[in-house]
Amino acid sequence: MEDRILGLHHITAIAGKAKPNLDFYTKVLGLRLLKKTVNFDDPGTYHLYYGDEKGSAGTIITFFPYEGSHPGRAGSGMATHIGYAVPEGSFDFWIKRFKEHGVSHGAPAERFGERYLPFKDPDGLQLELVIPKGGDARKAWETSEVKADVATRGFHSVTVTLRNIGATAMVLTDIFGYKLLDQQGNHHRYVTDAVDHAAIIDLLLLPDANRGDGSAGTIHHIAFRVKDEEVLMKYRDKVARKGLNITGKIDRNYFYSLYFREPGGVLFEIATDNPGFGIDEPFDQLGSSLLLPPQYEPHRDKIEAVLPKL
Ligand code: ZN
């Protein structure tokens, strides 16, 4: 267990304007703003993190909001749908809430014996609320409007759209220890038994799909979770031995990371639990101020002047 891939760590997507993104994820969906920082490669752009109370792996979604970006298009070679686990009986609350806030949503449907409710964020990112068969015991982050009896528990699954799934499935099974659980139509469900939650990757086989256009409303990469840097580097070897190019260890301040593009075209990351989101502010104040890495601290005034007001 100790040295396995522990499901999803985080998902990073691209947004348009920052303020509607913040309002949607914290107010409408009721997630906690975990961290307000900047893109380390482009400090004039925010990097916003949302998740549960402590930023537990498997709950973290992050965005780079580019104010002037064009709408992207989900397609093959991309992670295209994010599933959030919610409690049994919560769909009525959510459908009412989506209507009140003008959120684009579909009708509840069923896949792999689980009910799901599709909806979109303000940039068109495809999301789903899913009622997991076995429930979800994770502690919910509560807000004044989204209480624990209806709140999201973190990721249920992510769907990756591909023209053919063989090589991507190989990465999941032979390197990451996932198993094919079931197939329904063109959805192929892979799951790891290393964790109870955020353990599912669905591969959606669409042989004629166009390639995606990575801009606002699309997923940039998905990150898989490992315990620490020692395990991280073991996976670096495993990936490299399969002939795939993988980066060296990168310090992302709140975790350590490796990146590689899987053969289907999707950017995969592997990220550690350590050191976590408490490294630069106390847990009760997460997200309350703009945090800059040391190299940008001397330029704080200029950076704050450029960033849009939230
Ligand atoms: Zn990442």
PDB file of N, CA, C and O in Angstrom, residues 256-287:
ATOM      1  N   TYR A 256       5.605  17.751  -4.323  1.00  0.00           N
ATOM      2  CA  TYR A 256       6.661  17.516  -5.310  1.00  0.00           C
ATOM      3  C   TYR A 256       6.054  16.744  -6.465  1.00  0.00           C
ATOM      4  O   TYR A 256       5.181  15.895  -6.245  1.00  0.00           O
ATOM      5  N   SER A 257       6.517  17.038  -7.679  1.00  0.00           N
ATOM      6  CA  SER A 257       5.841  16.514  -8.859  1.00  0.00           C
ATOM      7  C   SER A 257       6.787  15.987  -9.922  1.00  0.00           C
ATOM      8  O   SER A 257       7.933  16.435 -10.035  1.00  0.00           O
ATOM      9  N   LEU A 258       6.247  15.074 -10.701  1.00  0.00           N
ATOM     10  CA  LEU A 258       6.840  14.620 -11.968  1.00  0.00           C
ATOM     11  C   LEU A 258       5.753  14.740 -13.025  1.00  0.00           C
ATOM     12  O   LEU A 258       4.574  14.570 -12.707  1.00  0.00           O
ATOM     13  N   TYR A 259       6.146  14.990 -14.252  1.00  0.00           N
ATOM     14  CA  TYR A 259       5.176  15.077 -15.350  1.00  0.00           C
ATOM     15  C   TYR A 259       5.613  14.187 -16.507  1.00  0.00           C
ATOM     16  O   TYR A 259       6.799  14.116 -16.820  1.00  0.00           O
ATOM     17  N   PHE A 260       4.639  13.538 -17.128  1.00  0.00           N
ATOM     18  CA  PHE A 260       4.917  12.861 -18.406  1.00  0.00           C
ATOM     19  C   PHE A 260       3.640  12.847 -19.237  1.00  0.00           C
ATOM     20  O   PHE A 260       2.534  12.909 -18.704  1.00  0.00           O
ATOM     21  N   ARG A 261       3.819  12.840 -20.565  1.00  0.00           N
ATOM     22  CA  ARG A 261       2.653  12.766 -21.447  1.00  0.00           C
ATOM     23  C   ARG A 261       2.430  11.301 -21.769  1.00  0.00           C
ATOM     24  O   ARG A 261       3.309  10.620 -22.281  1.00  0.00           O
ATOM     25  N   GLU A 262       1.255  10.790 -21.387  1.00  0.00           N
ATOM     26  CA  GLU A 262       0.974   9.370 -21.660  1.00  0.00           C
ATOM     27  C   GLU A 262       0.739   9.218 -23.168  1.00  0.00           C
ATOM     28  O   GLU A 262       0.468  10.218 -23.852  1.00  0.00           O
ATOM     29  N   PRO A 263       0.839   7.984 -23.689  1.00  0.00           N
ATOM     30  CA  PRO A 263       0.826   7.825 -25.151  1.00  0.00           C
ATOM     31  C   PRO A 263      -0.449   8.315 -25.834  1.00  0.00           C
ATOM     32  O   PRO A 263      -0.422   8.639 -27.026  1.00  0.00           O
ATOM     33  N   GLY A 264      -1.563   8.404 -25.114  1.00  0.00           N
ATOM     34  CA  GLY A 264      -2.803   8.927 -25.691  1.00  0.00           C
ATOM     35  C   GLY A 264      -2.835  10.447 -25.790  1.00  0.00           C
ATOM     36  O   GLY A 264      -3.789  11.020 -26.305  1.00  0.00           O
ATOM     37  N   GLY A 265      -1.794  11.114 -25.244  1.00  0.00           N
ATOM     38  CA  GLY A 265      -1.684  12.568 -25.388  1.00  0.00           C
ATOM     39  C   GLY A 265      -2.020  13.357 -24.134  1.00  0.00           C
ATOM     40  O   GLY A 265      -1.914  14.588 -24.128  1.00  0.00           O
ATOM     41  N   VAL A 266      -2.447  12.698 -23.080  1.00  0.00           N
ATOM     42  CA  VAL A 266      -2.868  13.416 -21.862  1.00  0.00           C
ATOM     43  C   VAL A 266      -1.654  13.636 -20.957  1.00  0.00           C
ATOM     44  O   VAL A 266      -0.842  12.727 -20.765  1.00  0.00           O
ATOM     45  N   LEU A 267      -1.551  14.863 -20.430  1.00  0.00           N
ATOM     46  CA  LEU A 267      -0.469  15.155 -19.493  1.00  0.00           C
ATOM     47  C   LEU A 267      -0.815  14.579 -18.127  1.00  0.00           C
ATOM     48  O   LEU A 267      -1.834  14.942 -17.535  1.00  0.00           O
ATOM     49  N   PHE A 268       0.011  13.652 -17.679  1.00  0.00           N
ATOM     50  CA  PHE A 268      -0.135  13.041 -16.361  1.00  0.00           C
ATOM     51  C   PHE A 268       0.939  13.615 -15.450  1.00  0.00           C
ATOM     52  O   PHE A 268       2.074  13.834 -15.872  1.00  0.00           O
ATOM     53  N   GLU A 269       0.563  13.825 -14.198  1.00  0.00           N
ATOM     54  CA  GLU A 269       1.502  14.248 -13.170  1.00  0.00           C
ATOM     55  C   GLU A 269       1.439  13.219 -12.049  1.00  0.00           C
ATOM     56  O   GLU A 269       0.406  12.576 -11.862  1.00  0.00           O
ATOM     57  N   ILE A 270       2.535  13.062 -11.331  1.00  0.00           N
ATOM     58  CA  ILE A 270       2.511  12.288 -10.083  1.00  0.00           C
ATOM     59  C   ILE A 270       2.941  13.263  -9.001  1.00  0.00           C
ATOM     60  O   ILE A 270       3.928  13.984  -9.168  1.00  0.00           O
ATOM     61  N   ALA A 271       2.163  13.347  -7.907  1.00  0.00           N
ATOM     62  CA  ALA A 271       2.412  14.369  -6.883  1.00  0.00           C
ATOM     63  C   ALA A 271       2.357  13.754  -5.485  1.00  0.00           C
ATOM     64  O   ALA A 271       1.615  12.798  -5.240  1.00  0.00           O
ATOM     65  N   THR A 272       3.145  14.332  -4.582  1.00  0.00           N
ATOM     66  CA  THR A 272       3.273  13.780  -3.223  1.00  0.00           C
ATOM     67  C   THR A 272       2.274  14.399  -2.250  1.00  0.00           C
ATOM     68  O   THR A 272       1.815  15.525  -2.428  1.00  0.00           O
ATOM     69  N   ASP A 273       2.016  13.670  -1.174  1.00  0.00           N
ATOM     70  CA  ASP A 273       1.210  14.233  -0.067  1.00  0.00           C
ATOM     71  C   ASP A 273       1.969  15.337   0.662  1.00  0.00           C
ATOM     72  O   ASP A 273       1.368  16.279   1.172  1.00  0.00           O
ATOM     73  N   ASN A 274       3.287  15.191   0.754  1.00  0.00           N
ATOM     74  CA  ASN A 274       4.060  16.190   1.499  1.00  0.00           C
ATOM     75  C   ASN A 274       4.501  17.328   0.578  1.00  0.00           C
ATOM     76  O   ASN A 274       4.640  17.099  -0.614  1.00  0.00           O
ATOM     77  N   PRO A 275       4.741  18.554   1.068  1.00  0.00           N
ATOM     78  CA  PRO A 275       4.523  18.969   2.469  1.00  0.00           C
ATOM     79  C   PRO A 275       3.091  19.411   2.761  1.00  0.00           C
ATOM     80  O   PRO A 275       2.738  19.536   3.931  1.00  0.00           O
ATOM     81  N   GLY A 276       2.246  19.630   1.786  1.00  0.00           N
ATOM     82  CA  GLY A 276       0.845  19.990   2.037  1.00  0.00           C
ATOM     83  C   GLY A 276       0.611  21.487   2.114  1.00  0.00           C
ATOM     84  O   GLY A 276       1.544  22.294   2.033  1.00  0.00           O
ATOM     85  N   PHE A 277      -0.652  21.861   2.284  1.00  0.00           N
ATOM     86  CA  PHE A 277      -1.068  23.264   2.150  1.00  0.00           C
ATOM     87  C   PHE A 277      -0.837  24.113   3.396  1.00  0.00           C
ATOM     88  O   PHE A 277      -1.019  25.317   3.373  1.00  0.00           O
ATOM     89  N   GLY A 278      -0.426  23.453   4.486  1.00  0.00           N
ATOM     90  CA  GLY A 278      -0.146  24.214   5.704  1.00  0.00           C
ATOM     91  C   GLY A 278       1.256  24.797   5.733  1.00  0.00           C
ATOM     92  O   GLY A 278       1.657  25.430   6.703  1.00  0.00           O
ATOM     93  N   ILE A 279       2.016  24.621   4.664  1.00  0.00           N
ATOM     94  CA  ILE A 279       3.433  25.023   4.683  1.00  0.00           C
ATOM     95  C   ILE A 279       3.629  26.538   4.761  1.00  0.00           C
ATOM     96  O   ILE A 279       4.581  27.021   5.352  1.00  0.00           O
ATOM     97  N   ASP A 280       2.703  27.331   4.167  1.00  0.00           N
ATOM     98  CA  ASP A 280       2.921  28.777   4.159  1.00  0.00           C
ATOM     99  C   ASP A 280       1.784  29.595   4.761  1.00  0.00           C
ATOM    100  O   ASP A 280       1.821  30.825   4.727  1.00  0.00           O
ATOM    101  N   GLU A 281       0.771  28.949   5.327  1.00  0.00           N
ATOM    102  CA  GLU A 281      -0.241  29.668   6.112  1.00  0.00           C
ATOM    103  C   GLU A 281      -0.976  28.654   6.980  1.00  0.00           C
ATOM    104  O   GLU A 281      -1.059  27.481   6.634  1.00  0.00           O
ATOM    105  N   PRO A 282      -1.513  29.092   8.136  1.00  0.00           N
ATOM    106  CA  PRO A 282      -2.211  28.158   9.011  1.00  0.00           C
ATOM    107  C   PRO A 282      -3.481  27.634   8.350  1.00  0.00           C
ATOM    108  O   PRO A 282      -4.089  28.326   7.531  1.00  0.00           O
ATOM    109  N   PHE A 283      -3.884  26.415   8.731  1.00  0.00           N
ATOM    110  CA  PHE A 283      -5.040  25.784   8.087  1.00  0.00           C
ATOM    111  C   PHE A 283      -6.319  26.616   8.231  1.00  0.00           C
ATOM    112  O   PHE A 283      -7.160  26.616   7.339  1.00  0.00           O
ATOM    113  N   ASP A 284      -6.445  27.353   9.349  1.00  0.00           N
ATOM    114  CA  ASP A 284      -7.690  28.119   9.506  1.00  0.00           C
ATOM    115  C   ASP A 284      -7.695  29.394   8.658  1.00  0.00           C
ATOM    116  O   ASP A 284      -8.698  30.096   8.598  1.00  0.00           O
ATOM    117  N   GLN A 285      -6.565  29.681   8.008  1.00  0.00           N
ATOM    118  CA  GLN A 285      -6.518  30.881   7.156  1.00  0.00           C
ATOM    119  C   GLN A 285      -6.220  30.566   5.685  1.00  0.00           C
ATOM    120  O   GLN A 285      -5.871  31.461   4.917  1.00  0.00           O
ATOM    121  N   LEU A 286      -6.357  29.305   5.312  1.00  0.00           N
ATOM    122  CA  LEU A 286      -6.033  28.930   3.925  1.00  0.00           C
ATOM    123  C   LEU A 286      -6.793  29.816   2.938  1.00  0.00           C
ATOM    124  O   LEU A 286      -7.983  30.046   3.101  1.00  0.00           O
ATOM    125  N   GLY A 287      -6.070  30.300   1.940  1.00  0.00           N
ATOM    126  CA  GLY A 287      -6.711  31.057   0.864  1.00  0.00           C
ATOM    127  C   GLY A 287      -7.016  32.509   1.188  1.00  0.00           C
ATOM    128  O   GLY A 287      -7.559  33.225   0.362  1.00  0.00           O
TER     129      GLY A 287
END
